[in-house]
């Protein structure tokens, strides 16, 4: 989403080691950081090679510090944060960025899933592995386009560690890992049992989270010749509603007038008249356009229906203010969830059987079922959306929803009146996702002469059912409001809604559903060996091949293929990919101080695309406590079925309208407003390609001090993306309303923007990662400190000859959540251990955002007086946790997240949270407590 590192002068080891250690203890941890602890640099002979597996290589090593930057996250680091799921923790990593998918975005295309987006390049460009192998992707594609791995299917207690390869594409695991690799490594050879239970609750008494985990294992692979273990993870989390935070400043309300932003510029308030009463106005009482005596200079104006004061929760409105500004109300506060309700069960099992000398047959079985329920605001009866036949316009023109001339609630008898109404009487729009995930793996590994081999077959799949209620069927609404003889009955609105029957509501708001499936079948075979002893150690060789078949399908929501659900865009896709790949890898420690690595992979897609992608690395260790490293890699990703297959999508975003702004430069017409984005698949798409670079420094001046600094850059060309919304608006590829400004043709409000998936020229993201780790022995205890800092220098996107930079701004709003591109993210953690107890604290920092769509671009929100909302403030939280081992077997633990109850900064631009940025979610929830217990038995 979306920086200088001081390097010490070379000198004698003892002096420099002392200087670095002193600097760290006096505050360097607050200024810079490093990646992973450096290990001793000595290497064994090839014949005594220890089998250490490091993410990014299939060649065994004698140390874990490779030429590639790999961040290793231990169980202790996860536990100390109080996070209870893999997804929650990974989304706090400083390398996570724009395009990350939080579970709280329940009304997004991929609602119910959770994904990580390394470097802000999108969840579809981050390869997630489980024990070094892929998983089936989530059934719903993010933004209707990007297929990704759902992190919430993995039981946390089964996780041993997480390794994050952060230098771009991987010639080992797949050239589509353009942004990097997240390898979640589960326990193996586990014996005994662990029983955990936890309960969490916010300070406001809601969001209750109950979780229980049982992990058991038996058998010793060395002594018994076999081992088997299983982890069962069950939990339930209650929803938190926006109304539960109504006193938490702007978090619990859509009405931002108290903070200087007008009702017209508050995107989550309902009922407001826009543009002098010529548009907007979807309130609980309803309003209609007075179309009498309309001329170019005298447009139609909205007229309110009676009943506002009895239906709204916003006090102080009068007949005069309602006539002028509309019936203001707070639909998000009344109906929308801040976080969804969740129930889940995750199961993972593994069994291993030894044979011969070093041989092993292994199998893994995984199953997950999760149900997520998210409540959102009621549907309006007007608006715009898209389907395969084109855009629908229920706001104006022939397709407008109207009250018939004889409708009893029509305040202008004798005329057909265009209606604005928010269907509070139908109730909230509720989305329920039930997702089942399965995974089966069987493999064998061992030794054959000088060769080590590992081969396996994997099958994985997801089956997701999406059920929605509270949505309005367009044709039924047109009938029930516009036809006095409608077979479904006449729909009474506003004050008279109590006269409706349940049969009428069943007619206009049927239950609708969609079904998504994904599957992965994969066979891989890898061999490795030492070829010769070089001066620095053994020359290692690995060869591998892989075949995989992936399929993704989504049936459209009921009636959306006909464009018959108001405000719900069409999304569907269906396609299969067969990929064949082979690779070769070499690791050459040509000198004790110099290691060279190289790999090349060839991926061949059944559709015809194919490419060889290399990866090169070098590590130079002039002395045993300092190392320099660098890598170069290329990536390659063919279009997925959602991008070039059958289907398409219609989504919603926010965008500025330069046409209306030029015609009337008021805040209402110059700020970003919600628009529908209609995107079509493109069969002529070319594959994405990338080039990645990294250069780093590793220091370990003492056995308790480590520091790494890595500069990196990823350039992606032929980037597959939705066409630029701003460019489409500039080109006139829009559907506009009839609320013209001063009668000037072509100045109506934008209802929909037409785009297609395109190969944008390129994106380039560049930054610096630092990581520092320091341990002190102080008296009877031990103090551990670590800091990770990711600083983004550039995030440029080039399209149509224009290059824009998003760093430090709220752009790019064409991707998930519109969370922006902060320059800096920092995590600083400390842990004090003494005897049988420990206390940990973690500081999380996200830098401020300039509230523009790009560097040097336009502001996206304004105060009532016309001055811009210039920035979204930085945000810092502190999490605290503690553990007490009462006995060797029994542990109590507790945590407090957001200890100082920091409130998320006001963000009037993002659509991923109500007036707060999803990056600052803990500041929306507030202080959150959790207690737990763990019992270990043999």
PDB file of N, CA and C in Angstrom, residues 1-2 91 96-102 114-126 142-143 146 148 795 812 814-821 919:
ATOM      1  N   UNK A   1       0.793  -1.194   0.000  1.00  0.00           N
ATOM      2  CA  UNK A   1       0.000   0.000   0.000  1.00  0.00           C
ATOM      3  C   UNK A   1       0.821   1.235   0.000  1.00  0.00           C
ATOM      4  N   UNK A   2       0.355   1.276   0.428  1.00  0.00           N
ATOM      5  CA  UNK A   2       0.807   2.604   0.512  1.00  0.00           C
ATOM      6  C   UNK A   2       0.299   3.524   0.776  1.00  0.00           C
ATOM      7  N   UNK A  91      -2.126  -9.809   8.526  1.00  0.00           N
ATOM      8  CA  UNK A  91      -2.506  -8.497   8.027  1.00  0.00           C
ATOM      9  C   UNK A  91      -1.922  -7.355   8.863  1.00  0.00           C
ATOM     10  N   UNK A  96       2.399  -5.912   4.347  1.00  0.00           N
ATOM     11  CA  UNK A  96       1.043  -5.991   3.808  1.00  0.00           C
ATOM     12  C   UNK A  96       0.630  -4.607   3.317  1.00  0.00           C
ATOM     13  N   UNK A  97      -0.218  -4.568   2.274  1.00  0.00           N
ATOM     14  CA  UNK A  97      -0.565  -3.267   1.713  1.00  0.00           C
ATOM     15  C   UNK A  97      -1.925  -3.251   1.054  1.00  0.00           C
ATOM     16  N   UNK A  98      -2.131  -2.278   0.168  1.00  0.00           N
ATOM     17  CA  UNK A  98      -3.403  -2.111  -0.518  1.00  0.00           C
ATOM     18  C   UNK A  98      -3.790  -3.404  -1.229  1.00  0.00           C
ATOM     19  N   UNK A  99      -5.072  -3.719  -1.205  1.00  0.00           N
ATOM     20  CA  UNK A  99      -5.540  -4.972  -1.775  1.00  0.00           C
ATOM     21  C   UNK A  99      -5.663  -6.081  -0.767  1.00  0.00           C
ATOM     22  N   UNK A 100      -5.203  -5.844   0.483  1.00  0.00           N
ATOM     23  CA  UNK A 100      -5.407  -6.808   1.555  1.00  0.00           C
ATOM     24  C   UNK A 100      -6.901  -6.916   1.852  1.00  0.00           C
ATOM     25  N   UNK A 101      -7.355  -8.125   2.170  1.00  0.00           N
ATOM     26  CA  UNK A 101      -8.794  -8.365   2.320  1.00  0.00           C
ATOM     27  C   UNK A 101      -9.083  -8.732   3.764  1.00  0.00           C
ATOM     28  N   UNK A 102      -9.638  -7.815   4.553  1.00  0.00           N
ATOM     29  CA  UNK A 102      -9.968  -8.145   5.943  1.00  0.00           C
ATOM     30  C   UNK A 102     -11.310  -8.851   6.025  1.00  0.00           C
ATOM     31  N   UNK A 114     -10.394 -13.829   3.798  1.00  0.00           N
ATOM     32  CA  UNK A 114      -9.337 -12.962   4.335  1.00  0.00           C
ATOM     33  C   UNK A 114      -8.052 -13.261   3.577  1.00  0.00           C
ATOM     34  N   UNK A 115      -7.444 -12.233   2.992  1.00  0.00           N
ATOM     35  CA  UNK A 115      -6.239 -12.430   2.203  1.00  0.00           C
ATOM     36  C   UNK A 115      -5.195 -11.377   2.489  1.00  0.00           C
ATOM     37  N   UNK A 116      -3.947 -11.690   2.160  1.00  0.00           N
ATOM     38  CA  UNK A 116      -2.827 -10.782   2.368  1.00  0.00           C
ATOM     39  C   UNK A 116      -2.331 -10.294   1.015  1.00  0.00           C
ATOM     40  N   UNK A 117      -1.921  -9.025   0.979  1.00  0.00           N
ATOM     41  CA  UNK A 117      -1.436  -8.396  -0.249  1.00  0.00           C
ATOM     42  C   UNK A 117      -0.053  -7.825   0.000  1.00  0.00           C
ATOM     43  N   UNK A 118       0.978  -8.617  -0.249  1.00  0.00           N
ATOM     44  CA  UNK A 118       2.339  -8.127  -0.070  1.00  0.00           C
ATOM     45  C   UNK A 118       2.623  -6.998  -1.049  1.00  0.00           C
ATOM     46  N   UNK A 119       3.277  -5.974  -0.540  1.00  0.00           N
ATOM     47  CA  UNK A 119       3.717  -4.824  -1.329  1.00  0.00           C
ATOM     48  C   UNK A 119       2.564  -4.027  -1.940  1.00  0.00           C
ATOM     49  N   UNK A 120       1.327  -4.321  -1.537  1.00  0.00           N
ATOM     50  CA  UNK A 120       0.188  -3.602  -2.089  1.00  0.00           C
ATOM     51  C   UNK A 120      -0.120  -3.963  -3.529  1.00  0.00           C
ATOM     52  N   UNK A 121       0.383  -5.091  -4.001  1.00  0.00           N
ATOM     53  CA  UNK A 121       0.177  -5.499  -5.392  1.00  0.00           C
ATOM     54  C   UNK A 121      -1.034  -6.402  -5.565  1.00  0.00           C
ATOM     55  N   UNK A 122      -1.817  -6.596  -4.512  1.00  0.00           N
ATOM     56  CA  UNK A 122      -3.044  -7.368  -4.622  1.00  0.00           C
ATOM     57  C   UNK A 122      -2.892  -8.772  -4.088  1.00  0.00           C
ATOM     58  N   UNK A 123      -3.987  -9.270  -3.492  1.00  0.00           N
ATOM     59  CA  UNK A 123      -3.957 -10.614  -2.921  1.00  0.00           C
ATOM     60  C   UNK A 123      -3.723 -11.675  -3.990  1.00  0.00           C
ATOM     61  N   UNK A 124      -4.099 -11.396  -5.228  1.00  0.00           N
ATOM     62  CA  UNK A 124      -3.886 -12.357  -6.298  1.00  0.00           C
ATOM     63  C   UNK A 124      -2.443 -12.482  -6.734  1.00  0.00           C
ATOM     64  N   UNK A 125      -1.586 -11.559  -6.307  1.00  0.00           N
ATOM     65  CA  UNK A 125      -0.162 -11.615  -6.664  1.00  0.00           C
ATOM     66  C   UNK A 125       0.703 -12.117  -5.524  1.00  0.00           C
ATOM     67  N   UNK A 126       0.083 -12.484  -4.407  1.00  0.00           N
ATOM     68  CA  UNK A 126       0.807 -13.054  -3.269  1.00  0.00           C
ATOM     69  C   UNK A 126       0.501 -14.547  -3.211  1.00  0.00           C
ATOM     70  N   UNK A 142     -11.660 -11.502  -5.337  1.00  0.00           N
ATOM     71  CA  UNK A 142     -11.646 -10.134  -4.827  1.00  0.00           C
ATOM     72  C   UNK A 142     -11.865  -9.156  -5.974  1.00  0.00           C
ATOM     73  N   UNK A 143     -12.728  -8.161  -5.730  1.00  0.00           N
ATOM     74  CA  UNK A 143     -13.109  -7.195  -6.761  1.00  0.00           C
ATOM     75  C   UNK A 143     -13.680  -7.901  -7.995  1.00  0.00           C
ATOM     76  N   UNK A 146      -9.630 -10.914  -8.720  1.00  0.00           N
ATOM     77  CA  UNK A 146      -8.379 -11.473  -8.221  1.00  0.00           C
ATOM     78  C   UNK A 146      -8.653 -12.712  -7.372  1.00  0.00           C
ATOM     79  N   UNK A 148      -7.567 -15.567  -4.836  1.00  0.00           N
ATOM     80  CA  UNK A 148      -6.596 -15.512  -3.752  1.00  0.00           C
ATOM     81  C   UNK A 148      -6.849 -16.648  -2.778  1.00  0.00           C
ATOM     82  N   UNK A 795       5.233   4.083  -5.555  1.00  0.00           N
ATOM     83  CA  UNK A 795       4.197   3.157  -6.015  1.00  0.00           C
ATOM     84  C   UNK A 795       3.560   3.803  -7.243  1.00  0.00           C
ATOM     85  N   UNK A 812      -4.600   3.840  -4.426  1.00  0.00           N
ATOM     86  CA  UNK A 812      -5.454   3.734  -5.573  1.00  0.00           C
ATOM     87  C   UNK A 812      -6.832   3.238  -5.116  1.00  0.00           C
ATOM     88  N   UNK A 814      -9.218   2.202  -6.924  1.00  0.00           N
ATOM     89  CA  UNK A 814      -9.782   1.174  -7.796  1.00  0.00           C
ATOM     90  C   UNK A 814      -9.537  -0.231  -7.246  1.00  0.00           C
ATOM     91  N   UNK A 815      -8.864  -0.361  -6.091  1.00  0.00           N
ATOM     92  CA  UNK A 815      -8.627  -1.671  -5.489  1.00  0.00           C
ATOM     93  C   UNK A 815      -9.354  -1.758  -4.160  1.00  0.00           C
ATOM     94  N   UNK A 816      -9.384  -2.958  -3.614  1.00  0.00           N
ATOM     95  CA  UNK A 816     -10.165  -3.294  -2.426  1.00  0.00           C
ATOM     96  C   UNK A 816     -10.077  -2.246  -1.325  1.00  0.00           C
ATOM     97  N   UNK A 817     -11.227  -1.786  -0.867  1.00  0.00           N
ATOM     98  CA  UNK A 817     -11.359  -0.958   0.340  1.00  0.00           C
ATOM     99  C   UNK A 817     -10.951   0.493   0.180  1.00  0.00           C
ATOM    100  N   UNK A 818     -10.143   0.816  -0.842  1.00  0.00           N
ATOM    101  CA  UNK A 818      -9.627   2.184  -0.958  1.00  0.00           C
ATOM    102  C   UNK A 818      -8.920   2.573   0.339  1.00  0.00           C
ATOM    103  N   UNK A 819      -7.937   1.750   0.761  1.00  0.00           N
ATOM    104  CA  UNK A 819      -7.272   2.019   2.038  1.00  0.00           C
ATOM    105  C   UNK A 819      -6.048   2.905   1.878  1.00  0.00           C
ATOM    106  N   UNK A 820      -5.612   3.142   0.647  1.00  0.00           N
ATOM    107  CA  UNK A 820      -4.502   4.047   0.436  1.00  0.00           C
ATOM    108  C   UNK A 820      -3.141   3.382   0.496  1.00  0.00           C
ATOM    109  N   UNK A 821      -2.098   4.215   0.393  1.00  0.00           N
ATOM    110  CA  UNK A 821      -0.718   3.744   0.305  1.00  0.00           C
ATOM    111  C   UNK A 821       0.148   4.507   1.298  1.00  0.00           C
ATOM    112  N   UNK A 919      -7.363  -0.030   7.632  1.00  0.00           N
ATOM    113  CA  UNK A 919      -6.048  -0.178   8.244  1.00  0.00           C
ATOM    114  C   UNK A 919      -6.093   0.090   9.743  1.00  0.00           C
TER     115      UNK A 919
END
